[in-house]
CSV table of C-alpha atoms in Angstrom, one decimal:
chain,number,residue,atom,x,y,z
A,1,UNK,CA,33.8,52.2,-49.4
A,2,UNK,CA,37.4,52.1,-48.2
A,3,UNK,CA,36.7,53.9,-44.6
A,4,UNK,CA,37.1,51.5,-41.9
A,5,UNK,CA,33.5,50.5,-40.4
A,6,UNK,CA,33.0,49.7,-37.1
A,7,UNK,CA,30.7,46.9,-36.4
A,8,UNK,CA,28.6,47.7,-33.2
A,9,UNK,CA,29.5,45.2,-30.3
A,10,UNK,CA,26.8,45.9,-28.0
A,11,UNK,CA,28.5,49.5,-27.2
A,12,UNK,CA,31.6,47.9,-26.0
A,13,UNK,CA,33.3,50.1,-28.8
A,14,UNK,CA,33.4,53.2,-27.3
A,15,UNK,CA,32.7,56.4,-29.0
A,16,UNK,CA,32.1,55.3,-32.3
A,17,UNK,CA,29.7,52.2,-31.9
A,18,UNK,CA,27.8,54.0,-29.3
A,19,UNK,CA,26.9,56.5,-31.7
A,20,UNK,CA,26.5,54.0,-34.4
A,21,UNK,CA,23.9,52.4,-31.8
A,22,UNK,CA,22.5,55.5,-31.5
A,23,UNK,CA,21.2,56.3,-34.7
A,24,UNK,CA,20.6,52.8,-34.8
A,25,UNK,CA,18.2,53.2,-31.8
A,26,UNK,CA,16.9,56.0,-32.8
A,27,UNK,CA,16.1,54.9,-36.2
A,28,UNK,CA,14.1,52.1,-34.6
A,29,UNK,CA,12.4,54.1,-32.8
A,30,UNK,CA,10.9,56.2,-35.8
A,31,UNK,CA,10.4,53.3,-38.3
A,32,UNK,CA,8.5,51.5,-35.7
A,33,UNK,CA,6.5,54.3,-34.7
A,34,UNK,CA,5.3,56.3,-37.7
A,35,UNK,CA,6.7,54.2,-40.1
A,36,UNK,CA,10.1,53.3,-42.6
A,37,UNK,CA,8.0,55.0,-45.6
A,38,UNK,CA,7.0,57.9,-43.5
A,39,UNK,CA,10.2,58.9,-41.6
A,40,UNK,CA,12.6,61.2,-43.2
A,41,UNK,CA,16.3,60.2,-42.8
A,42,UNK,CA,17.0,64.1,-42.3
A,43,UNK,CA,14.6,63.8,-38.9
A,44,UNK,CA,16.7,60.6,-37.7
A,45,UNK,CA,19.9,62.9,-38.5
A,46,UNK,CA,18.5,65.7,-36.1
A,47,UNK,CA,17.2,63.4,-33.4
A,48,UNK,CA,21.1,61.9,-32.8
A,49,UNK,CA,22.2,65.5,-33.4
A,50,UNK,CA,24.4,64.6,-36.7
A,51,UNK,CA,25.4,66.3,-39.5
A,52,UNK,CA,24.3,65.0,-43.1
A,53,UNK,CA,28.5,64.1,-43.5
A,54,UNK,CA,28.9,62.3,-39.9
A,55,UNK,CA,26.0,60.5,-40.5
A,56,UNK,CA,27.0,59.2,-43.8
A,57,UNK,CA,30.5,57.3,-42.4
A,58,UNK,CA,27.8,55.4,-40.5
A,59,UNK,CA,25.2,54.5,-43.3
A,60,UNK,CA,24.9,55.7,-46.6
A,61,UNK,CA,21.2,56.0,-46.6
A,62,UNK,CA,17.7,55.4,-44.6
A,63,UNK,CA,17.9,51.9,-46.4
A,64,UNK,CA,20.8,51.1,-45.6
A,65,UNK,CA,20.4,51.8,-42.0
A,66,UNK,CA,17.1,49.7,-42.4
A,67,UNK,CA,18.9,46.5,-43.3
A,68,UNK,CA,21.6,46.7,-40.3
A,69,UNK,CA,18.2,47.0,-38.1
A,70,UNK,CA,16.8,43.5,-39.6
A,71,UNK,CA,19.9,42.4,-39.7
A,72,UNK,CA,20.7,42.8,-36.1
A,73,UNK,CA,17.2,41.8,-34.9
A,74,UNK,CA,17.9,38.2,-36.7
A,75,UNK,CA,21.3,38.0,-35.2
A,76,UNK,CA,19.8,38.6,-31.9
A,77,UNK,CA,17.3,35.5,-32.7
A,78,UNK,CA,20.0,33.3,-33.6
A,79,UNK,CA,22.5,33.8,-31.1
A,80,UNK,CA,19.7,33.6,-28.3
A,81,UNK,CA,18.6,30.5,-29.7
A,82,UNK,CA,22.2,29.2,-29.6
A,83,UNK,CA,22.7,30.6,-26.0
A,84,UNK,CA,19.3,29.6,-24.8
A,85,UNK,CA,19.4,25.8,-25.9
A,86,UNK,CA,23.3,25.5,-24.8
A,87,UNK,CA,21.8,26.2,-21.2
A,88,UNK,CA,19.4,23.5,-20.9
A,89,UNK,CA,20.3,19.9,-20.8
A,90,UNK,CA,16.9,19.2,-21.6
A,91,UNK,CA,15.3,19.4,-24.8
A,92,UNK,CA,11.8,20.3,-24.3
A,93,UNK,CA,12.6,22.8,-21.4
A,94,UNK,CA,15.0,24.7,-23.7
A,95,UNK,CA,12.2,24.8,-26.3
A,96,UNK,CA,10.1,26.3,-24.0
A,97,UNK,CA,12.5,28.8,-22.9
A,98,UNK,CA,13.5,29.9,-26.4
A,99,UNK,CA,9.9,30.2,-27.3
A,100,UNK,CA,9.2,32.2,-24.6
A,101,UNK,CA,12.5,34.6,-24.8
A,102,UNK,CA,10.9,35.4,-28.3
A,103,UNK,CA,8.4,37.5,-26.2
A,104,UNK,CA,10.8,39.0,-23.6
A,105,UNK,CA,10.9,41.7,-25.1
A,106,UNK,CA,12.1,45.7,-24.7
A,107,UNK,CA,9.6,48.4,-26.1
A,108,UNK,CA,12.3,49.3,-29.0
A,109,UNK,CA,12.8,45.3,-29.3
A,110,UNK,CA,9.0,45.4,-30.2
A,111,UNK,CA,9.5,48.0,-32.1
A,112,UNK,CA,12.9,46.6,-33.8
A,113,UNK,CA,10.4,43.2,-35.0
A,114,UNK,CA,7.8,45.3,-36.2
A,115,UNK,CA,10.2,47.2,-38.6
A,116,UNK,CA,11.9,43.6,-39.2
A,117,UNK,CA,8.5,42.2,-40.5
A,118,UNK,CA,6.9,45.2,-42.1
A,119,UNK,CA,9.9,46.3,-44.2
A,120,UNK,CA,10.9,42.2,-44.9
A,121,UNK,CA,10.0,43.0,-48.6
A,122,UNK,CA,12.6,45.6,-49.1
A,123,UNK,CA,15.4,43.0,-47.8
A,124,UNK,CA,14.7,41.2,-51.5
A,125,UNK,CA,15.1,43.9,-53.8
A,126,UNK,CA,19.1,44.3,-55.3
A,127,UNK,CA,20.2,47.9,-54.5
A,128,UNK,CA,23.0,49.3,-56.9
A,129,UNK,CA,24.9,51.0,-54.1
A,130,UNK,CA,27.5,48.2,-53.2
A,131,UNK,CA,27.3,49.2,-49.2
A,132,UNK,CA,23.7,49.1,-49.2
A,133,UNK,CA,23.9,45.8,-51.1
A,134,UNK,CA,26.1,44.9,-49.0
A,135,UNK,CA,24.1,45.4,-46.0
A,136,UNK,CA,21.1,43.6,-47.7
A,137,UNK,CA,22.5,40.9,-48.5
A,138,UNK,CA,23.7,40.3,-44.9
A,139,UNK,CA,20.2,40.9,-43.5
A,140,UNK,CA,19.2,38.2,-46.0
A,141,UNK,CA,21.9,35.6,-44.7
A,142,UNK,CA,21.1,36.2,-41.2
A,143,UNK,CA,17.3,34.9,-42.4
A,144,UNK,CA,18.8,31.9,-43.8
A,145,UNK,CA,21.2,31.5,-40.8
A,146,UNK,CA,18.0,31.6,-38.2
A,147,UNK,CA,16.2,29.3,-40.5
A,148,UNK,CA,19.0,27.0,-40.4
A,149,UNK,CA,19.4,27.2,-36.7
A,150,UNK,CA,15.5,26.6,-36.2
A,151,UNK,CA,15.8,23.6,-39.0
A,152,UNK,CA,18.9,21.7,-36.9
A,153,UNK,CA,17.3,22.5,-33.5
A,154,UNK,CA,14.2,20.7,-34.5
A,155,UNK,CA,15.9,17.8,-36.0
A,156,UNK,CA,17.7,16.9,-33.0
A,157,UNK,CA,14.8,16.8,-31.0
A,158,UNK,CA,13.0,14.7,-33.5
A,159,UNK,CA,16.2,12.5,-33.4
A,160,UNK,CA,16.3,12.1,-29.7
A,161,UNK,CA,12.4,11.5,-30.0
A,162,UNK,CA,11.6,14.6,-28.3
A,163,UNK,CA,9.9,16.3,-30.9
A,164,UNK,CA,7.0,14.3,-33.3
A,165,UNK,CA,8.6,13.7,-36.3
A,166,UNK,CA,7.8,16.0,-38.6
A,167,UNK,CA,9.5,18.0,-41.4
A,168,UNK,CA,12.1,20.4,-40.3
A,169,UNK,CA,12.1,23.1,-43.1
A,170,UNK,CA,8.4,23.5,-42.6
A,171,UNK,CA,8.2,23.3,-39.3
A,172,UNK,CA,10.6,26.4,-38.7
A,173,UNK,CA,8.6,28.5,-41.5
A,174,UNK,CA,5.3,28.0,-39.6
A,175,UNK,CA,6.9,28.3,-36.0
A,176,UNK,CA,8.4,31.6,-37.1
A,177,UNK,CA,6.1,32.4,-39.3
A,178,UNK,CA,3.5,32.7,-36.6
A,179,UNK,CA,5.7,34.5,-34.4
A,180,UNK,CA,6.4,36.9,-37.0
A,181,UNK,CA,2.9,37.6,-37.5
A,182,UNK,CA,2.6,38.9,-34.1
A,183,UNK,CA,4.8,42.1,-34.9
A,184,UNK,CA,2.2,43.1,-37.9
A,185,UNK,CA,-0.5,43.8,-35.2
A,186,UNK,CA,0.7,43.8,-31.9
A,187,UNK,CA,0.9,47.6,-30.3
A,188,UNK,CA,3.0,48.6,-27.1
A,189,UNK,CA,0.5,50.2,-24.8
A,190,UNK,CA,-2.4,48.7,-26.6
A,191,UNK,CA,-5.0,46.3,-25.8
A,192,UNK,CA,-3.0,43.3,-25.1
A,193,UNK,CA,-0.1,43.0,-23.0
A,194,UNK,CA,2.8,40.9,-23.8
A,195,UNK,CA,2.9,38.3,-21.4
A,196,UNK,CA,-0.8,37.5,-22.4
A,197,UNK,CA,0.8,37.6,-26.2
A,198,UNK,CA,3.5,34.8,-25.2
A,199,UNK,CA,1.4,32.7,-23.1
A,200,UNK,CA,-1.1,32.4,-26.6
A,201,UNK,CA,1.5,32.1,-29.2
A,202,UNK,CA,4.1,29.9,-26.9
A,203,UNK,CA,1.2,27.3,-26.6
A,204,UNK,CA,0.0,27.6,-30.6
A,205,UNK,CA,3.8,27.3,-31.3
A,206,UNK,CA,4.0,24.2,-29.2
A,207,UNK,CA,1.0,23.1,-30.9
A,208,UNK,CA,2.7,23.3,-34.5
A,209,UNK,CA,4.9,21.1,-33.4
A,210,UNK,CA,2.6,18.7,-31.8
A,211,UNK,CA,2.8,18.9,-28.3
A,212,UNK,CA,0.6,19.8,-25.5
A,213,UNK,CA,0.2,23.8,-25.6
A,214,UNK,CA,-0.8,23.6,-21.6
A,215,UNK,CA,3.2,22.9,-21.4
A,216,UNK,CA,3.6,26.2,-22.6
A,217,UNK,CA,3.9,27.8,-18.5
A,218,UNK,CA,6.3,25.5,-17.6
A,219,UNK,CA,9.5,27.0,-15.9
A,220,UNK,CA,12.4,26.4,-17.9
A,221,UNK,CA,15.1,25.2,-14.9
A,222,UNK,CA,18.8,26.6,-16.1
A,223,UNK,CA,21.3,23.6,-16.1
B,1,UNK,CA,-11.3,63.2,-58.6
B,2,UNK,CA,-14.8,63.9,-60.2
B,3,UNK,CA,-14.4,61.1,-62.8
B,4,UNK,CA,-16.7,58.1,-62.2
B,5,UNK,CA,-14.9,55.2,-61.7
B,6,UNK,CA,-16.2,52.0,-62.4
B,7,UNK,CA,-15.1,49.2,-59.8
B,8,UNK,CA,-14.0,45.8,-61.1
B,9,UNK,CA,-16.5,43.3,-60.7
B,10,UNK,CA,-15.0,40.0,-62.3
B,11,UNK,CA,-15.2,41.3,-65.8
B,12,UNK,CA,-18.8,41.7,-65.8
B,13,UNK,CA,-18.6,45.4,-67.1
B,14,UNK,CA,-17.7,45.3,-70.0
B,15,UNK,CA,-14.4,46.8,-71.9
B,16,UNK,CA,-14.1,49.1,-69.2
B,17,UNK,CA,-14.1,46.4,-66.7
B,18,UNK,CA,-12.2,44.3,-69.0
B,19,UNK,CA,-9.2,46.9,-69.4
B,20,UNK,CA,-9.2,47.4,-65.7
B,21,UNK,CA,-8.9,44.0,-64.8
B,22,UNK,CA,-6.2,43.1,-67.6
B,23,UNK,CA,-4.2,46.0,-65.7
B,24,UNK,CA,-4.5,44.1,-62.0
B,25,UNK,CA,-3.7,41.3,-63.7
B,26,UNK,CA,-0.5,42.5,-65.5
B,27,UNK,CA,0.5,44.4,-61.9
B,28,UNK,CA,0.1,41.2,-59.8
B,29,UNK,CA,2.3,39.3,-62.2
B,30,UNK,CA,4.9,41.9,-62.4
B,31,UNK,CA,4.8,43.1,-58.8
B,32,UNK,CA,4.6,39.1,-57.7
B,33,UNK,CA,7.7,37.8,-59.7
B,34,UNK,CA,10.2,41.1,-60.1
B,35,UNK,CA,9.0,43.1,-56.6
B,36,UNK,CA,6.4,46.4,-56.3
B,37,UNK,CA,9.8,48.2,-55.5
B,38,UNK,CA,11.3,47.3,-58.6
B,39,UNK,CA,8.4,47.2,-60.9
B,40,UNK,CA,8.4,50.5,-63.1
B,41,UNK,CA,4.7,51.6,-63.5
B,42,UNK,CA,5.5,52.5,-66.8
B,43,UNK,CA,6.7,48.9,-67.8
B,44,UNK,CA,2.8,47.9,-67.0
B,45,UNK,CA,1.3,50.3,-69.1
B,46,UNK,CA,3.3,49.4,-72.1
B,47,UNK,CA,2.4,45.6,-71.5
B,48,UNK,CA,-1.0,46.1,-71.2
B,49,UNK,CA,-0.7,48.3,-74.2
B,50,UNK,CA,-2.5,52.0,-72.6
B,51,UNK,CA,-0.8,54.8,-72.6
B,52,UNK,CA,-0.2,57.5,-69.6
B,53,UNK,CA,-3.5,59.5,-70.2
B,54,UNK,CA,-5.2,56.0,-70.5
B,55,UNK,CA,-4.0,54.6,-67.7
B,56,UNK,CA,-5.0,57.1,-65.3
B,57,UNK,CA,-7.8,57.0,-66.0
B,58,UNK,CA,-8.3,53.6,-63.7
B,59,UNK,CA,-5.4,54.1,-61.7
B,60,UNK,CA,-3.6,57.5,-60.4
B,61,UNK,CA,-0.4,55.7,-59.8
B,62,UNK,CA,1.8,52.1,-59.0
B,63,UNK,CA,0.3,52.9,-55.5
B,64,UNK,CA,-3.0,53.1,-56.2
B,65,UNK,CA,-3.1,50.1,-58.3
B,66,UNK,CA,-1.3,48.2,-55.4
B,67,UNK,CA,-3.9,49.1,-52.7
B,68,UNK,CA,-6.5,48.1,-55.5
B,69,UNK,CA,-4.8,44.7,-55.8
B,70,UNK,CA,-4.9,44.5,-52.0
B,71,UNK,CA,-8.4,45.2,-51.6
B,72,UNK,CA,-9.2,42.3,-54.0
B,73,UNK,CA,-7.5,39.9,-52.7
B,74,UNK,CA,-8.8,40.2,-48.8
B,75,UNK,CA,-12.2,40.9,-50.5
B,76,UNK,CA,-11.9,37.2,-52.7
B,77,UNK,CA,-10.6,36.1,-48.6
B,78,UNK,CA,-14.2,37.4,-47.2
B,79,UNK,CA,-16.3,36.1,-49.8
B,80,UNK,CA,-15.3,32.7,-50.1
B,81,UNK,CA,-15.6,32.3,-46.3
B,82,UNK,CA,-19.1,33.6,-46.3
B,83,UNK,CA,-20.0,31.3,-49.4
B,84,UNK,CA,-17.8,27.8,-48.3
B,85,UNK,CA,-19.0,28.4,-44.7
B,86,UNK,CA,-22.9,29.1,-45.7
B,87,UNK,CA,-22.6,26.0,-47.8
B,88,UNK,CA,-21.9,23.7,-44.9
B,89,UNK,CA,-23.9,22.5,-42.4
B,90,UNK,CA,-21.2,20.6,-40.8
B,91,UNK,CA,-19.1,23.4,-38.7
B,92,UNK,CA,-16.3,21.2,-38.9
B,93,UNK,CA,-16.5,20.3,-42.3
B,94,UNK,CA,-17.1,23.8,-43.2
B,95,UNK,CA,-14.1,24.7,-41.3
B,96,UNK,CA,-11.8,22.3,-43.3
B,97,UNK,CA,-13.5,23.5,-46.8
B,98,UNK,CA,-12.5,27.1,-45.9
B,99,UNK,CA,-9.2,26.2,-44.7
B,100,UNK,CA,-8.3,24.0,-47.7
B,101,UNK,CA,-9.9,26.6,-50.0
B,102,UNK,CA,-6.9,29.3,-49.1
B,103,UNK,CA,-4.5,26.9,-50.8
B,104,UNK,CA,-6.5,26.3,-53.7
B,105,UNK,CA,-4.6,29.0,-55.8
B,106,UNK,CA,-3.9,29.8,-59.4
B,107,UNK,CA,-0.5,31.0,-60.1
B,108,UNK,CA,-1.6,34.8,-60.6
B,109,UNK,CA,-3.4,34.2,-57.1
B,110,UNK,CA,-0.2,33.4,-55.3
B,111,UNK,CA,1.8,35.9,-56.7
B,112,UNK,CA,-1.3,38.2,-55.2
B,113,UNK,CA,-0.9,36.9,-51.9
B,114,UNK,CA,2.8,37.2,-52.5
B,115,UNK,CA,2.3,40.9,-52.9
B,116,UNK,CA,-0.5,41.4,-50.7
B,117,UNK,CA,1.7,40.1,-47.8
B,118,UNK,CA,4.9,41.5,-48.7
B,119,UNK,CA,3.6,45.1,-49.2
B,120,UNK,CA,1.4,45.5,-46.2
B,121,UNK,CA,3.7,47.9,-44.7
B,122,UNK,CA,2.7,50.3,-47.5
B,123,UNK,CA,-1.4,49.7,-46.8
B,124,UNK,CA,-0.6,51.9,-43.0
B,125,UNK,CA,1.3,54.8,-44.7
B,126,UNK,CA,-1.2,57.9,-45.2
B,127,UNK,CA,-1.5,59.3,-48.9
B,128,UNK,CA,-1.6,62.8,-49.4
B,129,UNK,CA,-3.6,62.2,-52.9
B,130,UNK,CA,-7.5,61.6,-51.7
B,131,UNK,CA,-7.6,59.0,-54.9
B,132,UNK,CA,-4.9,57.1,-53.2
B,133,UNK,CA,-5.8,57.6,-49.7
B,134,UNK,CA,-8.9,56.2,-50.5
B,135,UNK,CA,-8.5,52.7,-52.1
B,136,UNK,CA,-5.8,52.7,-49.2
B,137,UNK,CA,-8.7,53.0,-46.3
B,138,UNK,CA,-10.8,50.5,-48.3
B,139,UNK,CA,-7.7,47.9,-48.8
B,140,UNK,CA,-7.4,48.7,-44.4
B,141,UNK,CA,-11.0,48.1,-43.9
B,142,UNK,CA,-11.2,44.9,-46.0
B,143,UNK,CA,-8.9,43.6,-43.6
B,144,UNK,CA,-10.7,45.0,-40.8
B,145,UNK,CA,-14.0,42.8,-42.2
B,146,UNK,CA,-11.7,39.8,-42.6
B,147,UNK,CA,-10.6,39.7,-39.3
B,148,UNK,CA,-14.0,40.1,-38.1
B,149,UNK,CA,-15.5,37.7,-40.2
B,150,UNK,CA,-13.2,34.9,-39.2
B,151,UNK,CA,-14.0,36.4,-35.5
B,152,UNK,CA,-17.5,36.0,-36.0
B,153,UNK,CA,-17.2,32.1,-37.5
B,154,UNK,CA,-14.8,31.1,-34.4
B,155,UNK,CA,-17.3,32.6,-32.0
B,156,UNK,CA,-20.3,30.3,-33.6
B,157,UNK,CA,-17.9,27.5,-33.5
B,158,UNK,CA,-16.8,27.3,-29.5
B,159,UNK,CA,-20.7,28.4,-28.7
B,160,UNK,CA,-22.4,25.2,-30.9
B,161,UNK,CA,-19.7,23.0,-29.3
B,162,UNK,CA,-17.5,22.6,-32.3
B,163,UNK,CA,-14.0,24.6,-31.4
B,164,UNK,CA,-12.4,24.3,-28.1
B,165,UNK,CA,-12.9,27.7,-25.9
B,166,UNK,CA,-10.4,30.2,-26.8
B,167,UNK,CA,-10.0,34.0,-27.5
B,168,UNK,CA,-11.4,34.4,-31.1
B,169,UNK,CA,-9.9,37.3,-31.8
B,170,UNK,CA,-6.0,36.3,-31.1
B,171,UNK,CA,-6.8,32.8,-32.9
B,172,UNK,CA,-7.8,34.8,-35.9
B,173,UNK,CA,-4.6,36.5,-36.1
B,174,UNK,CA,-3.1,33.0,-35.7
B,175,UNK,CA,-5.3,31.5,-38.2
B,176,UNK,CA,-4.5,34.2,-40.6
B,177,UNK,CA,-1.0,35.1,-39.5
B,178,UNK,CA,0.5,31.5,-40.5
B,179,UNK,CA,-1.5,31.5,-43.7
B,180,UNK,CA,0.2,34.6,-44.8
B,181,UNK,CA,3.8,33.6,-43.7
B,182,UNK,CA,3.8,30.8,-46.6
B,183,UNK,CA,3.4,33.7,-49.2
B,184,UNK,CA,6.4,35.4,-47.8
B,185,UNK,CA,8.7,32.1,-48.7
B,186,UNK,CA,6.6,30.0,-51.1
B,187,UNK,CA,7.5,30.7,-54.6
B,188,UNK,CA,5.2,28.6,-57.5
B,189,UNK,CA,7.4,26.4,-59.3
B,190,UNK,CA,9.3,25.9,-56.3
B,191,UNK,CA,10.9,23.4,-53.7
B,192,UNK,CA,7.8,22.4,-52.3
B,193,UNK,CA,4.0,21.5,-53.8
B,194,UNK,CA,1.0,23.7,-53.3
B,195,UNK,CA,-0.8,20.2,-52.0
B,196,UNK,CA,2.2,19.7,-49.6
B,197,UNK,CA,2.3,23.2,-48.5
B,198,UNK,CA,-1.9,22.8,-48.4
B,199,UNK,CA,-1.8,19.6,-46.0
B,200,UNK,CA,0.9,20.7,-44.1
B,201,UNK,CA,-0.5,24.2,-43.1
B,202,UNK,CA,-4.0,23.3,-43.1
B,203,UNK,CA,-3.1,20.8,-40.4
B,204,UNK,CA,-1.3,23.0,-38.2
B,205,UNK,CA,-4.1,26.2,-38.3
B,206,UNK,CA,-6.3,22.5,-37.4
B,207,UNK,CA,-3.9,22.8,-34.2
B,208,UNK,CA,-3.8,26.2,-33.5
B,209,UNK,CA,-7.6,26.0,-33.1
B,210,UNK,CA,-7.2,22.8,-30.4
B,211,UNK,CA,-8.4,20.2,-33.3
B,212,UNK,CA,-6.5,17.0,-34.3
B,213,UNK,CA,-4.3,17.7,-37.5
B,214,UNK,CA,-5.1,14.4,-38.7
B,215,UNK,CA,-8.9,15.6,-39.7
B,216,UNK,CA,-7.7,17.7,-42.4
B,217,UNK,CA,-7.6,15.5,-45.1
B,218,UNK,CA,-11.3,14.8,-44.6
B,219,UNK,CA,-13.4,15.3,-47.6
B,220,UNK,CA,-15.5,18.1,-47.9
B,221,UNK,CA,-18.8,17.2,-48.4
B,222,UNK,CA,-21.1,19.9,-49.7
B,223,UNK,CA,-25.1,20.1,-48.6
């Protein structure tokens, strides 16, 4: 508890958060793939080529590791949305481009939301190790920091009459709650491709909110 | 393995049915309000009052019972589709019946789709036990039917005229995919209403399919 921990920056950390990231990547890769339940921490260990004691000053367990995944993926979502809307001037053109960054998406990113929404569950059950607590309950503030995000957004464009009014709170679950729902049953490499993916669910999200889904394709102009 | 088992239907069977049911019953409540991860299997058993030997007998494990729990509730999903939508010979108003039928829950039903949603990760992890493995393939197939049944109902609706033109099989996932994101947040006894939550959701699927919102307060009528 006492060691220093390094909080990844993107790999701008040098040795140690690029090995963090590692495992971090790697873990991804096999929860996504063959599953959280299914992959053995030891296999994880071996792919990053770490032993049992190295790997433990990074996380103390497969769980543990899990909720800095989640926890990640939703800080991604909220500082994109932050970024995203800050570029655009106007309202409905930054909606459009936040909804459709949601879908611009890396194979592991794919991956990173599948294991996000498959493994949401675990993120409310208390864990008695303090770091792994720890680490869960930050994945769970993230969630309520998105939410919140989502929730502000929205009122301001129902402020500025850009949006329908509407209720907030609701609004964010079903907008990403859809999108969510996407990661449950959407493959890399299967039938669909993504852009066919974002094109659908941009549109249905715009429709959630009441506005025309055919607005979906239009090109968000940077400020 | 060689045991015959007797599968549940609604209490019609008997003691045996009776006991097996009484044990879903207790599961969903305990694996809906404290979490599957943090329910002890043992904890059931001594509420419903059968011991290990007993218990067995219907189901191997927490596992088991979960997938069985599963199965039900996608199989209640099916069969009140089929029934609501025979029972209509408005499409529309059928449509609206089925929709408004998903929020018309008892409290032991939420906490099933509570658990049904949160614990789907589980239903695409192989089981070495065959007992397991196979109330795990049925709980996968029953979604499987679900999604083509709703499939099937979206196709009859854009070819009679009554839906807008669309794919039916990513609307299904959108139909379905926002339903199942209230269960991940809505909590009975809550914030918010199971009318509100009913209205406002039954609305926006209304949207998703290209249909004004404002029609989902129309009455069912029955034929």
């Amino acid at each position: 508890m006492a060691q220093p921990r390094s909080r990844n920056r993107k790999g701008t950390r040098g040795p140690v958060g690029a090995k963090r990231q590692e495992i971090l990547d790697v873990a991804t890769d096999f929860f996504g793939r063959q599953g959280y339940e299914d992959t053995k921490w030891a296999d994880v260990a071996a792919a990053v080529g770490v032993g049992p004691t190295a790997l433990y000053h990074y996380f103390e367990s497969k769980q543990h590791c899990l909720y800095v995944i989640i926890d990640n993926a939703i800080t991604t979502f909220c500082s994109r949305l932050e970024m995203i809307t800050a570029a655009h001037d106007d309202y409905f053109e930054g909606l459009v481009a936040v909804l459709n960054d949601g879908f611009d998406l890396t194979e592991r990113e794919v991956l990173r939301n599948r294991v996000t929404v498959a493994e949401q569950g675990l993120v409310s059950v208390h864990r008695s190790s303090p770091r792994e607590e720890e680490a869960r309950e930050a994945a769970r503030a993230r969630t309520r920091d998105l939410e919140y995000a989502w929730g502000m957004f929205l009122s301001r464009g129902m402020a500025q009459g850009s949006l329908p009014e509407g209720d907030p709170k609701l609004l964010t679950h079903a907008i990403l709650g859809l999108y969510n729902s996407v990661w449950h049953w959407y493959r890399p490499g299967g039938t669909w491709k993504l852009d066919d993916i974002r094109a659908f669910f941009v549109g249905k999200q715009l429709a959630i909110l009441g506005l025309d889904p055919a607005l979906a394709e239009r090109p968000a102009v940077t400020s």
